[in-house]
XYZ file of C-alpha atoms in Angstrom:
665
model
C 0.000 0.000 0.000
C 1.375 3.425 -0.975
C 2.363 5.640 1.952
C 0.613 9.014 1.551
C 2.506 12.282 1.932
C 1.890 13.527 5.505
C -0.665 16.300 5.828
C 1.441 18.159 8.384
C 4.445 18.100 6.017
C 2.723 20.262 3.409
C 4.582 23.570 3.266
C 2.490 26.737 3.486
C -1.034 26.650 1.964
C -2.553 27.622 5.331
C -6.006 28.417 3.917
C -6.166 25.107 2.065
C -5.222 23.085 5.112
C -7.628 25.007 7.351
C -10.559 24.532 4.947
C -9.922 20.784 4.745
C -9.610 20.454 8.525
C -12.846 22.388 9.124
C -14.678 19.957 6.843
C -13.115 17.072 8.732
C -14.446 18.568 11.980
C -17.892 19.349 10.531
C -18.799 17.611 7.222
C -22.031 19.665 7.265
C -19.935 22.654 6.125
C -20.428 21.267 2.626
C -16.997 20.466 1.242
C -14.331 22.628 -0.281
C -13.392 23.731 -3.783
C -9.659 24.283 -4.268
C -8.798 26.660 -7.108
C -5.279 27.237 -8.317
C -2.512 26.721 -10.801
C -0.970 23.335 -11.418
C 1.761 22.093 -9.090
C 0.488 23.724 -5.893
C -0.045 20.598 -3.736
C -3.843 20.600 -4.176
C -4.113 16.847 -4.721
C -1.338 16.054 -2.235
C -3.113 17.839 0.614
C -6.475 16.232 -0.145
C -5.051 12.723 -0.280
C -3.118 13.328 2.919
C -6.277 14.364 4.788
C -7.830 10.884 4.631
C -5.104 9.486 6.896
C -6.141 11.951 9.622
C -9.824 11.052 9.741
C -10.995 8.816 12.588
C -11.848 5.228 11.798
C -15.496 4.409 11.090
C -17.534 1.488 12.400
C -19.459 -0.390 9.682
C -21.872 -3.322 9.484
C -19.865 -6.402 8.447
C -20.477 -7.277 4.791
C -22.539 -4.156 4.002
C -21.414 -2.634 0.681
C -22.913 0.720 1.710
C -20.937 1.239 4.942
C -23.956 1.341 7.258
C -23.322 2.479 10.829
C -23.990 -0.491 13.146
C -25.288 1.884 15.829
C -27.946 3.288 13.468
C -28.177 1.220 10.263
C -29.981 2.708 7.297
C -33.483 1.128 7.179
C -33.545 1.531 3.387
C -30.115 0.034 2.721
C -30.206 -2.233 -0.381
C -28.125 -4.792 1.542
C -30.402 -4.556 4.599
C -32.274 -4.636 6.767
C -29.494 -4.744 9.362
C -29.895 -5.407 13.056
C -28.254 -2.835 15.322
C -25.232 -4.309 17.002
C -21.490 -4.560 16.966
C -19.596 -3.563 13.862
C -16.060 -3.610 12.561
C -13.759 -0.590 12.383
C -11.996 0.399 9.188
C -10.122 3.524 8.030
C -12.130 6.293 6.417
C -11.980 5.962 2.640
C -10.943 8.524 0.080
C -12.617 7.786 -3.244
C -11.460 9.528 -6.411
C -13.907 10.327 -9.201
C -12.102 10.380 -12.566
C -13.038 13.047 -15.133
C -14.087 10.429 -17.678
C -16.359 8.461 -15.317
C -19.771 7.347 -16.536
C -23.058 7.908 -14.745
C -23.241 4.200 -13.874
C -19.776 4.330 -12.330
C -20.811 7.291 -10.164
C -24.269 6.270 -8.913
C -24.178 2.518 -9.529
C -25.687 0.198 -12.105
C -29.010 -1.609 -12.003
C -29.334 -4.938 -13.851
C -32.327 -4.042 -16.029
C -32.585 -7.513 -17.562
C -33.018 -9.212 -14.168
C -35.308 -6.433 -12.962
C -37.699 -6.991 -15.905
C -37.509 -10.768 -16.061
C -37.255 -11.663 -12.365
C -38.345 -8.521 -10.521
C -35.031 -8.541 -8.644
C -33.222 -5.308 -7.740
C -29.713 -6.487 -8.594
C -27.705 -3.362 -7.877
C -23.962 -2.815 -8.216
C -22.929 0.147 -6.011
C -21.048 3.077 -7.497
C -18.521 5.566 -6.207
C -21.133 7.471 -4.182
C -21.785 4.357 -2.101
C -18.079 3.686 -1.707
C -17.469 7.248 -0.482
C -20.233 7.141 2.160
C -18.808 8.311 5.508
C -15.493 9.174 3.860
C -14.044 11.612 1.310
C -15.094 11.953 -2.329
C -12.341 13.678 -4.246
C -12.918 15.119 -7.736
C -9.767 16.352 -9.439
C -10.376 18.857 -12.273
C -14.040 19.154 -11.268
C -14.525 21.930 -13.849
C -13.860 19.387 -16.618
C -16.475 16.934 -15.336
C -19.636 16.615 -17.425
C -22.435 18.842 -16.174
C -24.911 16.027 -15.552
C -22.356 14.173 -13.385
C -21.686 17.323 -11.365
C -25.449 17.750 -10.885
C -25.798 14.156 -9.634
C -22.784 14.540 -7.387
C -23.928 17.763 -5.749
C -27.523 16.578 -5.386
C -26.281 13.529 -3.483
C -24.025 15.710 -1.334
C -26.935 18.033 -0.502
C -29.488 15.286 0.258
C -27.138 12.767 1.844
C -28.545 10.042 -0.389
C -28.240 8.732 -3.939
C -31.212 7.663 -6.041
C -30.995 5.391 -9.093
C -34.139 5.387 -11.240
C -34.421 3.127 -14.271
C -37.766 2.595 -16.006
C -39.826 2.486 -12.825
C -37.260 0.512 -10.819
C -35.580 2.577 -8.101
C -32.817 2.083 -5.560
C -31.880 4.488 -2.773
C -28.914 4.401 -0.432
C -27.215 6.802 1.973
C -24.369 8.908 0.547
C -22.883 11.325 3.074
C -19.313 12.300 2.351
C -16.805 15.116 2.533
C -16.758 16.543 -0.999
C -13.474 18.037 -2.207
C -12.964 19.367 -5.717
C -9.863 20.856 -7.297
C -9.626 22.898 -10.481
C -7.336 25.102 -12.529
C -9.340 28.231 -13.509
C -7.322 28.566 -16.715
C -9.097 25.444 -18.007
C -12.576 26.878 -17.519
C -14.962 27.822 -14.731
C -17.781 26.031 -12.983
C -21.267 27.413 -13.433
C -22.309 29.831 -10.635
C -25.050 27.423 -9.521
C -22.446 24.701 -8.996
C -19.941 27.014 -7.333
C -22.604 27.874 -4.770
C -23.019 24.208 -3.835
C -19.467 23.960 -2.503
C -19.351 25.113 1.105
C -15.899 26.701 1.075
C -13.370 27.736 -1.523
C -9.686 28.559 -1.351
C -7.291 30.026 -3.883
C -3.832 28.447 -3.892
C -0.657 29.590 -5.611
C 2.996 28.624 -5.450
C 5.024 30.664 -2.989
C 7.354 33.320 -4.378
C 9.609 33.078 -1.304
C 12.853 31.260 -2.226
C 13.297 29.732 1.243
C 9.809 28.243 1.220
C 10.264 26.871 -2.298
C 13.556 25.275 -1.230
C 11.802 23.592 1.691
C 9.096 22.230 -0.628
C 11.723 20.648 -2.877
C 13.665 19.192 0.093
C 10.598 17.532 1.575
C 9.428 16.172 -1.758
C 12.818 14.670 -2.571
C 13.037 13.126 0.897
C 9.560 11.617 0.516
C 10.308 10.203 -2.944
C 13.543 8.648 -1.686
C 11.899 6.779 1.224
C 8.148 7.387 1.781
C 7.941 5.222 4.914
C 10.876 6.887 6.642
C 9.634 10.344 5.726
C 6.155 9.572 7.075
C 7.703 8.242 10.302
C 9.413 11.613 10.852
C 6.017 13.292 10.852
C 4.099 10.614 12.760
C 3.973 12.596 16.013
C 2.579 15.722 14.301
C 0.061 13.591 12.401
C -1.143 11.950 15.610
C -1.562 15.346 17.288
C -3.713 16.672 14.438
C -5.759 13.456 14.400
C -6.469 13.836 18.117
C -7.346 17.502 17.683
C -9.879 16.637 14.945
C -11.510 14.051 17.233
C -11.621 16.541 20.113
C -13.123 19.272 17.928
C -15.786 16.851 16.658
C -16.721 16.000 20.253
C -16.818 19.682 21.226
C -18.809 20.881 18.207
C -22.309 20.096 19.611
C -21.534 22.327 22.595
C -20.496 25.375 20.537
C -22.856 28.311 21.052
C -23.625 30.494 18.042
C -25.103 33.596 19.634
C -27.499 36.092 18.109
C -24.710 38.657 17.837
C -22.630 36.353 15.636
C -25.707 35.450 13.603
C -26.423 39.139 12.978
C -22.832 39.652 11.849
C -23.200 36.725 9.451
C -26.508 37.961 8.055
C -25.265 41.547 7.683
C -22.100 40.401 5.909
C -23.988 38.229 3.413
C -26.460 41.039 2.738
C -23.698 43.621 2.295
C -21.869 41.488 -0.250
C -25.144 40.756 -2.092
C -24.774 36.991 -2.242
C -27.743 35.157 -3.728
C -29.987 32.963 -1.607
C -29.486 31.801 1.967
C -26.933 29.027 1.517
C -24.058 31.423 2.248
C -25.541 32.364 5.646
C -25.942 28.715 6.625
C -22.450 27.750 5.464
C -20.916 30.712 7.313
C -22.723 29.733 10.510
C -21.513 26.134 10.316
C -17.976 27.219 9.415
C -17.775 29.715 12.272
C -18.919 27.011 14.711
C -16.323 24.584 13.339
C -13.632 27.260 13.722
C -14.574 27.749 17.366
C -14.491 23.993 17.992
C -11.124 23.708 16.234
C -9.801 26.442 18.541
C -11.172 24.583 21.572
C -13.849 27.192 22.367
C -17.582 26.889 22.933
C -18.403 30.462 21.874
C -18.210 31.847 18.350
C -16.198 35.083 18.186
C -16.006 37.854 15.599
C -12.687 36.450 14.367
C -14.468 33.172 13.573
C -17.130 35.016 11.576
C -14.438 36.933 9.669
C -12.510 33.785 8.754
C -15.736 32.026 7.793
C -16.600 34.890 5.427
C -13.182 34.710 3.745
C -13.703 30.996 3.085
C -17.424 30.868 2.286
C -18.157 34.038 0.280
C -15.520 34.691 -2.435
C -16.887 32.149 -4.945
C -20.436 33.385 -4.306
C -19.477 36.963 -5.181
C -18.914 36.337 -8.895
C -21.723 38.074 -10.791
C -20.445 36.871 -14.189
C -17.518 34.700 -15.336
C -15.247 37.723 -15.873
C -15.433 38.985 -12.288
C -12.407 38.180 -10.163
C -13.286 36.155 -7.046
C -12.488 37.702 -3.695
C -13.766 39.975 -0.952
C -13.142 43.585 -0.024
C -11.612 42.936 3.398
C -11.927 46.578 4.487
C -15.660 46.394 3.857
C -15.822 43.063 5.702
C -14.102 44.551 8.748
C -16.432 47.545 8.638
C -19.511 45.296 8.703
C -18.179 43.191 11.563
C -17.331 46.274 13.606
C -20.700 47.889 12.913
C -22.555 44.854 14.244
C -20.082 43.858 16.934
C -22.036 45.523 19.783
C -25.533 44.435 18.739
C -27.762 42.709 21.242
C -30.605 40.408 20.186
C -33.101 43.212 20.783
C -31.287 45.819 18.666
C -32.881 46.795 15.399
C -30.459 46.351 12.498
C -32.407 48.822 10.352
C -34.600 48.324 7.331
C -31.696 47.395 5.069
C -30.106 44.929 7.493
C -26.936 47.003 7.685
C -26.203 46.066 4.094
C -25.099 49.521 3.077
C -26.036 49.226 -0.614
C -23.130 49.236 -3.064
C -22.247 45.590 -2.918
C -18.471 45.925 -3.306
C -18.214 44.700 -6.889
C -14.853 43.024 -7.523
C -12.499 44.461 -10.101
C -12.264 42.331 -13.260
C -8.839 40.870 -13.929
C -7.876 42.535 -17.190
C -4.433 40.973 -17.428
C -3.702 37.844 -19.471
C -3.889 34.531 -17.649
C -1.386 31.746 -17.871
C 1.338 33.855 -19.558
C 1.347 35.825 -22.789
C 1.182 33.437 -25.717
C 0.694 36.119 -28.325
C 3.218 38.449 -29.922
C 4.044 41.828 -28.369
C 1.937 44.709 -29.713
C 4.768 45.985 -31.878
C 5.481 42.543 -33.326
C 3.753 40.371 -35.871
C 3.802 36.589 -36.315
C 7.111 35.052 -35.337
C 8.153 38.151 -33.396
C 8.849 40.159 -36.569
C 8.462 43.959 -36.292
C 5.345 45.480 -37.807
C 5.813 47.805 -40.780
C 6.044 51.478 -39.968
C 2.505 52.042 -41.195
C 1.033 49.932 -38.353
C 0.664 52.940 -36.020
C -0.675 51.020 -33.045
C -3.366 52.730 -30.977
C -4.148 52.237 -27.276
C -6.545 49.401 -26.479
C -10.153 50.556 -26.348
C -12.437 49.565 -23.472
C -15.275 47.219 -24.278
C -18.806 48.592 -24.213
C -21.401 47.070 -21.875
C -22.109 43.412 -22.813
C -25.620 42.374 -23.782
C -27.611 39.189 -24.238
C -27.213 37.692 -27.685
C -29.418 35.296 -29.563
C -28.343 31.675 -29.788
C -25.988 30.803 -32.621
C -25.823 27.120 -33.469
C -24.082 24.704 -35.800
C -26.444 23.001 -38.285
C -27.037 19.252 -38.254
C -26.665 16.800 -35.376
C -23.308 16.226 -33.742
C -21.840 13.869 -31.157
C -19.562 16.244 -29.235
C -19.114 16.977 -25.558
C -22.236 17.799 -23.563
C -23.197 21.459 -23.637
C -26.031 23.814 -24.531
C -25.467 25.103 -28.047
C -26.160 22.702 -30.944
C -28.227 19.553 -31.441
C -26.408 16.315 -30.680
C -26.881 12.635 -29.969
C -26.235 12.325 -26.238
C -26.822 10.060 -23.255
C -29.177 12.670 -21.789
C -32.034 14.512 -23.431
C -35.340 13.716 -25.067
C -35.877 10.211 -26.412
C -36.087 10.130 -30.207
C -36.026 6.378 -30.917
C -34.476 3.052 -30.023
C -31.510 0.964 -31.165
C -29.675 -2.197 -30.183
C -27.187 -1.471 -27.401
C -23.514 -1.317 -28.269
C -21.791 -2.558 -25.131
C -23.464 -2.150 -21.737
C -27.097 -1.039 -21.679
C -27.385 2.384 -20.024
C -30.797 3.813 -21.002
C -33.507 1.240 -21.574
C -36.261 1.940 -24.106
C -38.995 -0.055 -22.369
C -41.635 0.002 -25.109
C -39.178 -1.085 -27.807
C -37.837 -3.856 -25.549
C -41.315 -5.231 -24.873
C -42.170 -4.976 -28.570
C -39.049 -6.949 -29.489
C -39.718 -9.674 -26.903
C -43.494 -10.061 -27.352
C -43.543 -12.179 -30.577
C -41.296 -14.845 -29.024
C -43.141 -15.536 -25.773
C -44.873 -18.738 -26.946
C -41.682 -20.140 -28.461
C -39.847 -19.445 -25.234
C -42.412 -21.378 -23.219
C -43.831 -18.484 -21.248
C -46.221 -19.757 -18.590
C -46.319 -17.034 -15.913
C -47.406 -13.407 -15.941
C -43.887 -12.006 -16.536
C -42.227 -11.615 -19.920
C -39.367 -13.894 -20.901
C -36.645 -11.352 -21.709
C -33.378 -12.209 -23.417
C -30.344 -10.088 -24.118
C -31.227 -9.701 -27.808
C -34.563 -8.117 -26.866
C -33.061 -5.169 -24.993
C -33.184 -1.812 -26.762
C -31.173 1.269 -25.944
C -32.999 4.619 -25.949
C -31.633 6.968 -28.609
C -31.617 10.459 -27.170
C -31.072 13.945 -28.480
C -29.676 16.751 -26.393
C -27.240 19.612 -26.813
C -23.495 19.757 -27.302
C -20.837 22.371 -26.698
C -18.910 23.641 -29.701
C -15.609 25.333 -30.411
C -16.417 29.002 -30.996
C -13.416 30.509 -32.776
C -13.412 34.313 -32.916
C -11.501 35.881 -35.818
C -11.247 39.584 -34.941
C -10.123 42.390 -37.252
C -7.806 44.687 -35.256
C -6.630 46.810 -38.186
C -6.624 50.556 -38.602
C -10.019 50.538 -40.306
C -11.457 49.169 -37.037
C -9.364 51.337 -34.732
C -11.723 54.240 -34.000
C -12.050 53.969 -30.211
C -15.819 54.215 -30.074
C -16.178 51.666 -32.844
C -13.669 49.214 -31.391
C -15.340 49.529 -28.002
C -18.618 48.416 -29.570
C -16.849 45.539 -31.331
C -15.242 44.360 -28.080
C -18.580 44.643 -26.321
C -20.165 42.393 -28.950
C -17.381 39.797 -28.686
C -17.566 39.958 -24.885
C -21.320 39.307 -25.118
C -20.683 36.278 -27.332
C -18.055 35.058 -24.860
C -20.618 35.250 -22.058
C -22.968 33.219 -24.228
C -20.189 30.669 -24.877
C -19.565 30.390 -21.120
C -23.226 29.678 -20.441
C -23.380 27.105 -23.238
C -20.212 25.271 -22.095
C -18.217 25.906 -25.271
C -14.524 26.006 -25.893
C -13.356 29.341 -27.278
C -10.362 30.569 -29.253
C -9.233 33.975 -30.477
C -7.395 34.864 -33.711
C -6.602 38.505 -34.491
C -5.204 40.080 -37.630
C -3.612 43.479 -38.211
C -0.570 45.010 -39.911
C 0.893 42.264 -42.092
C 0.047 39.068 -40.205
C -2.422 37.148 -38.055
C -1.855 35.959 -34.515
C -3.401 33.228 -32.359
C -4.094 35.419 -29.350
C -5.613 32.468 -27.477
C -5.528 28.802 -28.546
C -8.810 26.904 -28.058
C -9.560 26.661 -24.340
C -12.451 26.239 -21.929
C -11.455 29.415 -20.064
C -13.557 32.344 -21.253
C -11.816 34.408 -18.560
C -8.575 34.102 -20.510
C -10.329 35.052 -23.754
C -11.884 38.122 -22.137
C -8.506 39.201 -20.756
C -6.836 38.915 -24.165
C -9.690 40.816 -25.771
C -9.441 43.627 -23.206
C -5.782 44.305 -24.026
C -6.121 43.822 -27.804
C -4.075 46.479 -29.678
C -5.301 47.933 -32.980
C -3.839 49.692 -36.005
C -2.250 49.000 -39.386
C -3.462 47.300 -42.541
C -6.084 44.561 -42.874
C -4.593 41.131 -43.756
C -8.000 39.432 -43.916
C -6.707 36.418 -45.856
C -3.983 35.827 -43.260
C -6.572 35.897 -40.481
C -8.803 33.357 -42.225
C -5.894 31.046 -43.060
C -4.659 31.209 -39.462
C -8.166 30.315 -38.226
C -8.323 27.425 -40.709
C -5.023 26.087 -39.368
C -6.256 26.360 -35.759
C -9.361 24.341 -36.665
C -7.292 21.699 -38.477
C -5.114 21.121 -35.412
C -8.108 21.140 -33.064
C -9.902 18.494 -35.167
C -6.971 16.163 -34.555
C -7.214 16.747 -30.801
C -11.003 16.639 -30.476
C -12.609 15.286 -33.669
C -16.125 15.100 -32.193
C -16.340 18.800 -31.294
C -17.804 20.855 -34.120
C -16.724 24.424 -34.757
C -18.496 27.748 -35.193
C -16.336 30.507 -36.674
C -17.320 34.088 -35.802
C -15.513 36.629 -38.025
C -15.708 40.177 -36.649
C -14.734 42.631 -39.411
C -15.934 45.344 -41.775
C -14.891 43.114 -44.696
C -12.090 45.340 -45.986
C -8.867 43.651 -47.101
C -5.674 45.634 -47.717
C -1.965 44.960 -48.058
C -0.150 42.746 -50.541
C -1.166 41.831 -54.085
C -4.876 41.189 -54.722
C -5.901 41.171 -51.035
C -9.634 40.884 -51.772
C -9.180 37.892 -54.095
C -6.902 36.175 -51.572
C -9.453 36.668 -48.800
C -12.198 35.262 -51.009
C -10.183 32.131 -51.786
C -9.337 31.637 -48.103
C -13.022 31.986 -47.163
C -14.076 29.346 -49.677
C -11.926 26.793 -47.822
C -14.405 27.019 -44.915
C -17.396 26.594 -47.212
C -15.812 23.571 -48.927
C -15.351 21.827 -45.559
C -18.841 22.695 -44.292
C -17.580 24.765 -41.334
C -20.396 26.849 -39.852
C -19.639 30.559 -39.800
C -21.056 33.975 -38.963
C -19.700 37.344 -40.046
C -20.386 40.204 -37.639
C -20.435 43.224 -39.971
C -18.732 46.184 -38.268
C -19.005 48.579 -41.200
C -20.416 51.965 -40.196
C -21.132 55.325 -41.759
C -23.546 56.556 -44.449
C -21.709 54.759 -47.280
C -21.584 50.983 -46.960
C -19.652 48.772 -49.377
C -21.277 45.492 -48.320
C -17.931 43.689 -48.188
C -18.832 41.717 -45.045
C -21.883 40.294 -46.812
C -19.717 39.099 -49.706
C -17.298 37.534 -47.228
C -20.182 35.682 -45.557
C -21.294 34.356 -48.953
C -17.774 33.058 -49.661
C -17.686 31.416 -46.216
C -21.066 29.795 -46.820
C -22.395 31.503 -43.702
C -24.503 34.477 -42.677
C -23.729 38.156 -42.068
C -25.253 40.178 -39.242
C -24.608 43.755 -38.151
C -23.644 44.762 -34.624
C -27.136 46.140 -34.073
C -28.803 42.964 -35.329
C -26.701 40.826 -33.005
C -28.977 41.763 -30.103
C -32.258 41.849 -32.074
C -35.003 39.229 -31.722
C -35.103 38.713 -35.465
C -31.881 36.720 -35.709
C -33.033 33.492 -34.087
C -31.558 30.630 -36.043
C -28.826 32.868 -37.382
C -26.458 30.146 -38.523
C -28.260 28.404 -41.357
C -27.455 25.189 -43.134
C -24.000 25.649 -44.653
C -24.732 23.498 -47.675
C -27.935 25.373 -48.403
C -26.155 28.710 -48.103
C -23.433 27.469 -50.415
C -25.971 26.392 -53.047
C -27.648 29.800 -52.916
C -24.270 31.546 -53.283
C -23.440 29.346 -56.289
């Protein structure tokens, strides 16, 4: 058995360790989401925590880890008689990103259920994690429907498996820990809110601390058992402190003064709903118990706010998480002397405002594009480029849905039609591999003609494997939305570029909500640049857009060819994900010989390959040349003006590419 890295040997990361320990003291806190860059000991700390948890008593032979002192009356392996149990270490169960629904919640043998009426159930990871830790690495990359199932089970303390009228329920109470790298995409706000606490982790910039990290890691890799033995005394002390805090927790008093501070803080920071108040109350109580106190103090409320509120403050995906600590201290001081009979005022001491966080306008994950004065390959721009300062984006707005025509089979999302495991049932087919979604009517229809030949004598159907039919379902997929943005001098008027950035920002918000990948190609001067390779992080795309420089000529053909190359490479990486190309330009092409003809030929490559496209026409002024419309015709797509992008009349904007191509021909 592999010796885990000791929890007490983790260098720094005080907030991470505290959040994990508070959940160990009080699992009702609701778990913790750990956000941070790669290589910051996120997984190491989580795995190390399981060795500190007290052992659990279980009913011998129960696959669902029932407590012998109070066995679950609905346990599928029950009923169990209350009595003596056996002790075993608390488990840490890891949920892989590519797990199926059956692996998470368990699988029901549909064939036996129909033919014999037997609930033959194979438990999943939720059952295995009961009374332990469920760890989800890269939780932001997990399919949405799995995250929904996971968080529903965590909230209800039970897992339900429903298959064609046959249901199984079992207890599923666990400490939920998720880790994620924000550069790879965000969780939806609804899912962020379901995690009790969140912490941001980053590698230390202190040389001495970094040296200590390397020393300890090398020592552990050389001899894990000896390294763990060096920290055994510290580990035992923390284990005893967790047990003592758990025993003390029921005696902790959360007074009305602390409750008023909690309520006033949540109101002042304008968090949605009441979950934040409840989580803060439980966290503050756990902090008091961890400190060995029976009274909750203002310092406990403050620390609870710093752990429970930052991820609930994000109003949209481009807001930076975090709290205004000066405002937090002001609220705590204002309500520090309140008695239960004091009137907090009609606004609850909220103070209005809301302390909106400042968006992070800088690039994330390093600058992968060329410097403003350089073109592709780091070559200087010609003297005519005349770069202008980056314009600020106008206020984003809600756009109409753009979709890719046809039916795909890509990753689950909310943009285009796709054949998926979840969605409305459109038909039936023979299962390929394990049966996951039974089509009951088609199964009965397939089995019915053979009942006499099979010697049916009782009321039940005689079902064989060949009779089973899988439900064919249609749902929605996420796409790759590749933005190709004209940053040339013809687009550089500050008011005009601000409107263009506002439109792209609005489309990025839409892509975030629809679970798309996004990419950004810009063209100006004499070349095109991949400002952001395809990624799930719309935050990174928004940051690159914010600092986008403008000026110079319009190498439209270079921009289209660069986008075509990005799509070619991405198809090799993710062949099932279909693309939607959004070209933001006024359609002008300048620089080099025959720039218009070159752009037209480059555009026809997209039409020939059936790539869905939209041209956002940024041409303005009393005289319009209609060049963007011609570009859309060459692409086999549709053109829409900036004003029309927010109009109700553009529903179904992306039309069938083949049909558009035939009309253009």
